[in-house]
Amino acid sequence: MNKKDLTNLSLLCLTEFLVSLGLPKYRGIQVFSWLYRPKITDFSQMTDLSKELRETLAARACFTWPQIAEVERSQDGTVKYGFKLDDDNYTEAVLIPEEGRNTLCVSSQVGCAMACGFCLTGSIGFRRNLTPGEIVGQVVRVRDWLLDTNDLSNGLNNLVFMGMGEPLANFDNLLIALDILTQQRGLDFSERRITVSTCGLVPQIIELGRKTKVNLAVSLHSVDNSTRSKLMPINKKYPVAELLEACRNFPMPKRKRIMFEYILIKDLNDSEADAELLAQKLKGIPCKINLLPYNESAGQPFKRSSDARIELFQKALWKAGYTVLIRSSRGADISAACGQLAGKMNS
Ligand code: SF4
């Protein structure tokens, strides 16, 4: 008999499954909360369940998280984790320690179909969606790794879906993962501490706003349709005006803002005129802008903008009243920086 993998079930679905085994409803929350406690790997550890119940669960269900197969540390403190999946596929998550907080960047797919021209993940193509358990498992494993290594006293504070894959192209699994991550008896992250980043899938942006309260980040990189379409093929389907309209209507409480990511590429999107057009197009959208100097990788055709050019770009946006940060590249020496995650997939 096929065992049910409990890591793919929301609290509601887990409860329904247990009820289908003839168990009372309250067992749902009890088993669910055990699954997400630190270092629980076997039903036998769920000590307040009767022996009979633990045996029933072991016979009908299973739960396993992806194994951390490799850990690489950057000189700047960034840590990249390689996960081996059950079917020998491979995915990656990146821990970014900062003053007073630790952010984990998680993956949502193996590879990616979106083919953004500046991204190594895009260059390997799409292999498959990650299951909810494989998404949440990255968080579970890194949390347990931190407990084992005593590495960071604060544990994990923030999650960003900016690793391999386009999270909104794996929408159903993303929603289940978000449910588990934010359940108090699950991993108990506040939605304010979770950011989902997209290359611009407009219908799913609208749905995400309807169904969750997580933060939205948009990989923008240009507001000129011809330049953006060259960099990001998705722009041909959902052009700039449609994307920005969805952002304008994204439901947000006061003080919350959309984060626009903008990779600066030499002579492509980094002129003062580009900055002025960006300022004009974003008018009326509560937002912050992150400028990311391009990480040059072997085989990629683009070059990084000069520091002077980056500063001019930032100043033009400041002048227009925007909050703009130049985000220093973290983990470039271990290929963990933005757009560099491809790791074992390329080998
Ligand atoms: S930038 Fe994101 S959406 Fe684009 S190819 Fe890379 S992983 Fe996919």
CSV table of N, CA, C and O in Angstrom, one decimal, residues 290-347:
chain,number,residue,atom,x,y,z
A,290,ASN,N,15.2,47.7,-5.0
A,290,ASN,CA,16.5,47.2,-4.7
A,290,ASN,C,17.3,47.1,-6.0
A,290,ASN,O,16.9,46.5,-7.0
A,291,LEU,N,18.5,47.8,-6.0
A,291,LEU,CA,19.3,47.8,-7.2
A,291,LEU,C,20.4,46.7,-6.9
A,291,LEU,O,21.0,46.7,-5.9
A,292,LEU,N,20.5,45.8,-7.9
A,292,LEU,CA,21.5,44.7,-7.7
A,292,LEU,C,22.5,44.8,-8.8
A,292,LEU,O,22.2,44.6,-10.0
A,293,PRO,N,23.8,45.1,-8.5
A,293,PRO,CA,24.8,45.0,-9.5
A,293,PRO,C,24.9,43.6,-10.0
A,293,PRO,O,24.8,42.6,-9.3
A,294,TYR,N,24.9,43.5,-11.4
A,294,TYR,CA,24.9,42.2,-12.0
A,294,TYR,C,26.1,41.3,-11.6
A,294,TYR,O,27.2,41.8,-11.5
A,295,ASN,N,25.8,40.0,-11.3
A,295,ASN,CA,26.8,39.1,-10.9
A,295,ASN,C,27.3,38.4,-12.2
A,295,ASN,O,26.6,37.6,-12.8
A,296,GLU,N,28.5,38.7,-12.7
A,296,GLU,CA,29.0,38.2,-13.9
A,296,GLU,C,29.3,36.7,-13.7
A,296,GLU,O,29.9,36.3,-12.7
A,297,SER,N,28.8,35.9,-14.7
A,297,SER,CA,29.1,34.4,-14.6
A,297,SER,C,29.6,34.0,-16.0
A,297,SER,O,29.3,34.6,-17.0
A,298,ALA,N,30.5,32.9,-15.9
A,298,ALA,CA,31.0,32.5,-17.2
A,298,ALA,C,29.9,32.1,-18.1
A,298,ALA,O,28.9,31.5,-17.7
A,299,GLY,N,30.1,32.4,-19.4
A,299,GLY,CA,29.1,32.0,-20.4
A,299,GLY,C,27.9,32.9,-20.5
A,299,GLY,O,27.1,32.8,-21.4
A,300,GLN,N,27.8,33.9,-19.6
A,300,GLN,CA,26.6,34.9,-19.7
A,300,GLN,C,27.1,36.1,-20.5
A,300,GLN,O,28.2,36.5,-20.3
A,301,PRO,N,26.2,36.7,-21.3
A,301,PRO,CA,26.7,37.7,-22.2
A,301,PRO,C,26.8,39.1,-21.5
A,301,PRO,O,27.3,40.0,-22.2
A,302,PHE,N,26.3,39.3,-20.3
A,302,PHE,CA,26.1,40.6,-19.8
A,302,PHE,C,27.3,41.0,-18.9
A,302,PHE,O,28.0,40.2,-18.4
A,303,LYS,N,27.5,42.4,-18.7
A,303,LYS,CA,28.5,42.9,-17.9
A,303,LYS,C,27.9,43.7,-16.7
A,303,LYS,O,26.8,44.3,-16.9
A,304,ARG,N,28.7,43.8,-15.6
A,304,ARG,CA,28.2,44.6,-14.5
A,304,ARG,C,28.3,46.1,-14.8
A,304,ARG,O,29.3,46.5,-15.4
A,305,SER,N,27.4,46.9,-14.3
A,305,SER,CA,27.5,48.3,-14.5
A,305,SER,C,28.6,48.8,-13.5
A,305,SER,O,28.9,48.2,-12.5
A,306,SER,N,29.2,49.9,-13.9
A,306,SER,CA,30.3,50.5,-13.0
A,306,SER,C,29.6,51.1,-11.7
A,306,SER,O,28.5,51.4,-11.7
A,307,ASP,N,30.4,51.2,-10.7
A,307,ASP,CA,29.9,51.7,-9.4
A,307,ASP,C,29.4,53.1,-9.6
A,307,ASP,O,28.4,53.5,-9.1
A,308,ALA,N,30.1,53.9,-10.5
A,308,ALA,CA,29.7,55.3,-10.7
A,308,ALA,C,28.3,55.4,-11.3
A,308,ALA,O,27.4,56.1,-11.0
A,309,ARG,N,28.1,54.5,-12.3
A,309,ARG,CA,26.8,54.4,-13.0
A,309,ARG,C,25.7,54.0,-12.0
A,309,ARG,O,24.6,54.5,-12.1
A,310,ILE,N,26.0,53.0,-11.2
A,310,ILE,CA,25.0,52.5,-10.2
A,310,ILE,C,24.6,53.7,-9.3
A,310,ILE,O,23.4,53.9,-9.0
A,311,GLU,N,25.6,54.4,-8.8
A,311,GLU,CA,25.3,55.6,-7.9
A,311,GLU,C,24.4,56.6,-8.6
A,311,GLU,O,23.5,57.2,-8.0
A,312,LEU,N,24.7,56.9,-9.9
A,312,LEU,CA,23.9,57.9,-10.6
A,312,LEU,C,22.5,57.4,-10.8
A,312,LEU,O,21.5,58.2,-10.6
A,313,PHE,N,22.3,56.1,-11.0
A,313,PHE,CA,21.0,55.5,-11.1
A,313,PHE,C,20.2,55.7,-9.8
A,313,PHE,O,19.1,56.1,-9.8
A,314,GLN,N,20.9,55.4,-8.7
A,314,GLN,CA,20.3,55.5,-7.4
A,314,GLN,C,19.9,56.9,-7.1
A,314,GLN,O,18.7,57.2,-6.7
A,315,LYS,N,20.8,57.9,-7.5
A,315,LYS,CA,20.5,59.3,-7.2
A,315,LYS,C,19.3,59.8,-8.0
A,315,LYS,O,18.4,60.5,-7.4
A,316,ALA,N,19.1,59.3,-9.2
A,316,ALA,CA,18.0,59.7,-10.0
A,316,ALA,C,16.7,59.3,-9.4
A,316,ALA,O,15.7,60.0,-9.4
A,317,LEU,N,16.7,58.1,-8.8
A,317,LEU,CA,15.5,57.5,-8.2
A,317,LEU,C,15.2,58.2,-6.8
A,317,LEU,O,14.1,58.5,-6.5
A,318,TRP,N,16.3,58.5,-6.1
A,318,TRP,CA,16.1,59.3,-4.9
A,318,TRP,C,15.5,60.6,-5.1
A,318,TRP,O,14.6,61.0,-4.4
A,319,LYS,N,16.0,61.3,-6.2
A,319,LYS,CA,15.5,62.6,-6.6
A,319,LYS,C,14.0,62.5,-6.8
A,319,LYS,O,13.2,63.4,-6.5
A,320,ALA,N,13.5,61.4,-7.3
A,320,ALA,CA,12.1,61.2,-7.6
A,320,ALA,C,11.3,60.8,-6.3
A,320,ALA,O,10.1,60.5,-6.4
A,321,GLY,N,12.0,60.6,-5.2
A,321,GLY,CA,11.3,60.4,-3.9
A,321,GLY,C,11.2,58.9,-3.6
A,321,GLY,O,10.5,58.5,-2.6
A,322,TYR,N,12.0,58.0,-4.2
A,322,TYR,CA,11.8,56.6,-3.9
A,322,TYR,C,12.8,56.1,-2.9
A,322,TYR,O,13.9,56.7,-2.7
A,323,THR,N,12.5,55.1,-2.2
A,323,THR,CA,13.4,54.4,-1.3
A,323,THR,C,14.2,53.4,-2.1
A,323,THR,O,13.6,52.5,-2.7
A,324,VAL,N,15.5,53.6,-2.2
A,324,VAL,CA,16.3,52.8,-3.1
A,324,VAL,C,17.6,52.3,-2.4
A,324,VAL,O,18.3,53.0,-1.8
A,325,LEU,N,17.7,51.0,-2.4
A,325,LEU,CA,18.9,50.4,-1.8
A,325,LEU,C,19.8,49.7,-2.9
A,325,LEU,O,19.2,49.1,-3.8
A,326,ILE,N,21.1,49.9,-2.7
A,326,ILE,CA,22.0,49.0,-3.6
A,326,ILE,C,22.3,47.8,-2.7
A,326,ILE,O,22.8,47.9,-1.7
A,327,ARG,N,21.8,46.7,-3.2
A,327,ARG,CA,22.0,45.5,-2.4
A,327,ARG,C,23.3,44.8,-2.7
A,327,ARG,O,23.5,44.4,-3.9
A,328,SER,N,24.2,44.7,-1.7
A,328,SER,CA,25.5,44.1,-2.0
A,328,SER,C,25.3,42.7,-2.3
A,328,SER,O,24.4,42.0,-1.7
A,329,SER,N,26.1,42.2,-3.2
A,329,SER,CA,25.9,40.8,-3.6
A,329,SER,C,26.5,39.9,-2.5
A,329,SER,O,27.6,40.0,-2.1
A,330,ARG,N,25.7,38.9,-2.0
A,330,ARG,CA,26.2,38.0,-1.0
A,330,ARG,C,26.5,36.6,-1.6
A,330,ARG,O,25.7,36.1,-2.4
A,331,GLY,N,27.5,36.0,-1.1
A,331,GLY,CA,27.8,34.6,-1.5
A,331,GLY,C,28.2,34.4,-2.9
A,331,GLY,O,28.2,33.3,-3.4
A,332,ALA,N,28.8,35.5,-3.6
A,332,ALA,CA,29.2,35.3,-5.0
A,332,ALA,C,30.3,34.2,-5.1
A,332,ALA,O,30.4,33.5,-6.1
A,333,ASP,N,31.2,34.1,-4.1
A,333,ASP,CA,32.3,33.2,-4.2
A,333,ASP,C,31.9,31.7,-4.1
A,333,ASP,O,32.6,30.8,-4.4
A,334,ILE,N,30.6,31.5,-3.7
A,334,ILE,CA,30.1,30.1,-3.7
A,334,ILE,C,29.0,29.9,-4.6
A,334,ILE,O,28.1,29.0,-4.5
A,335,SER,N,28.8,30.8,-5.6
A,335,SER,CA,27.7,30.8,-6.5
A,335,SER,C,26.4,30.8,-5.8
A,335,SER,O,25.5,30.0,-6.2
A,336,ALA,N,26.2,31.6,-4.8
A,336,ALA,CA,25.0,31.6,-4.1
A,336,ALA,C,24.3,33.0,-4.3
A,336,ALA,O,23.2,33.2,-3.7
A,337,ALA,N,24.9,33.9,-5.0
A,337,ALA,CA,24.3,35.2,-5.2
A,337,ALA,C,23.1,35.1,-6.2
A,337,ALA,O,22.9,34.1,-6.8
A,338,CYS,N,22.4,36.2,-6.3
A,338,CYS,CA,21.2,36.3,-7.1
A,338,CYS,C,21.5,35.8,-8.6
A,338,CYS,O,22.5,36.3,-9.2
A,339,GLY,N,20.7,34.9,-9.1
A,339,GLY,CA,20.8,34.5,-10.5
A,339,GLY,C,21.9,33.5,-10.7
A,339,GLY,O,22.1,33.0,-11.8
A,340,GLN,N,22.6,33.0,-9.6
A,340,GLN,CA,23.7,32.1,-9.7
A,340,GLN,C,23.3,30.7,-9.3
A,340,GLN,O,24.2,29.8,-9.5
A,341,LEU,N,22.1,30.4,-8.8
A,341,LEU,CA,21.8,29.1,-8.3
A,341,LEU,C,21.6,28.1,-9.5
A,341,LEU,O,20.7,28.3,-10.2
A,342,ALA,N,22.5,27.2,-9.6
A,342,ALA,CA,22.3,26.2,-10.6
A,342,ALA,C,23.1,24.9,-10.2
A,342,ALA,O,22.7,23.8,-10.5
A,343,GLY,N,24.1,25.2,-9.4
A,343,GLY,CA,24.9,24.2,-8.7
A,343,GLY,C,25.1,22.9,-9.5
A,343,GLY,O,25.5,22.9,-10.6
A,344,LYS,N,24.7,21.8,-8.8
A,344,LYS,CA,24.8,20.5,-9.4
A,344,LYS,C,24.1,20.3,-10.7
A,344,LYS,O,24.3,19.4,-11.4
A,345,MET,N,23.1,21.2,-10.9
A,345,MET,CA,22.3,21.0,-12.1
A,345,MET,C,23.1,21.1,-13.4
A,345,MET,O,22.7,20.6,-14.4
A,346,ASN,N,24.1,21.9,-13.3
A,346,ASN,CA,24.9,22.2,-14.5
A,346,ASN,C,26.0,21.1,-14.7
A,346,ASN,O,26.6,21.0,-15.7
A,347,SER,N,26.2,20.3,-13.6
A,347,SER,CA,27.3,19.3,-13.8
A,347,SER,C,26.9,18.0,-14.4
A,347,SER,O,25.7,17.8,-14.6
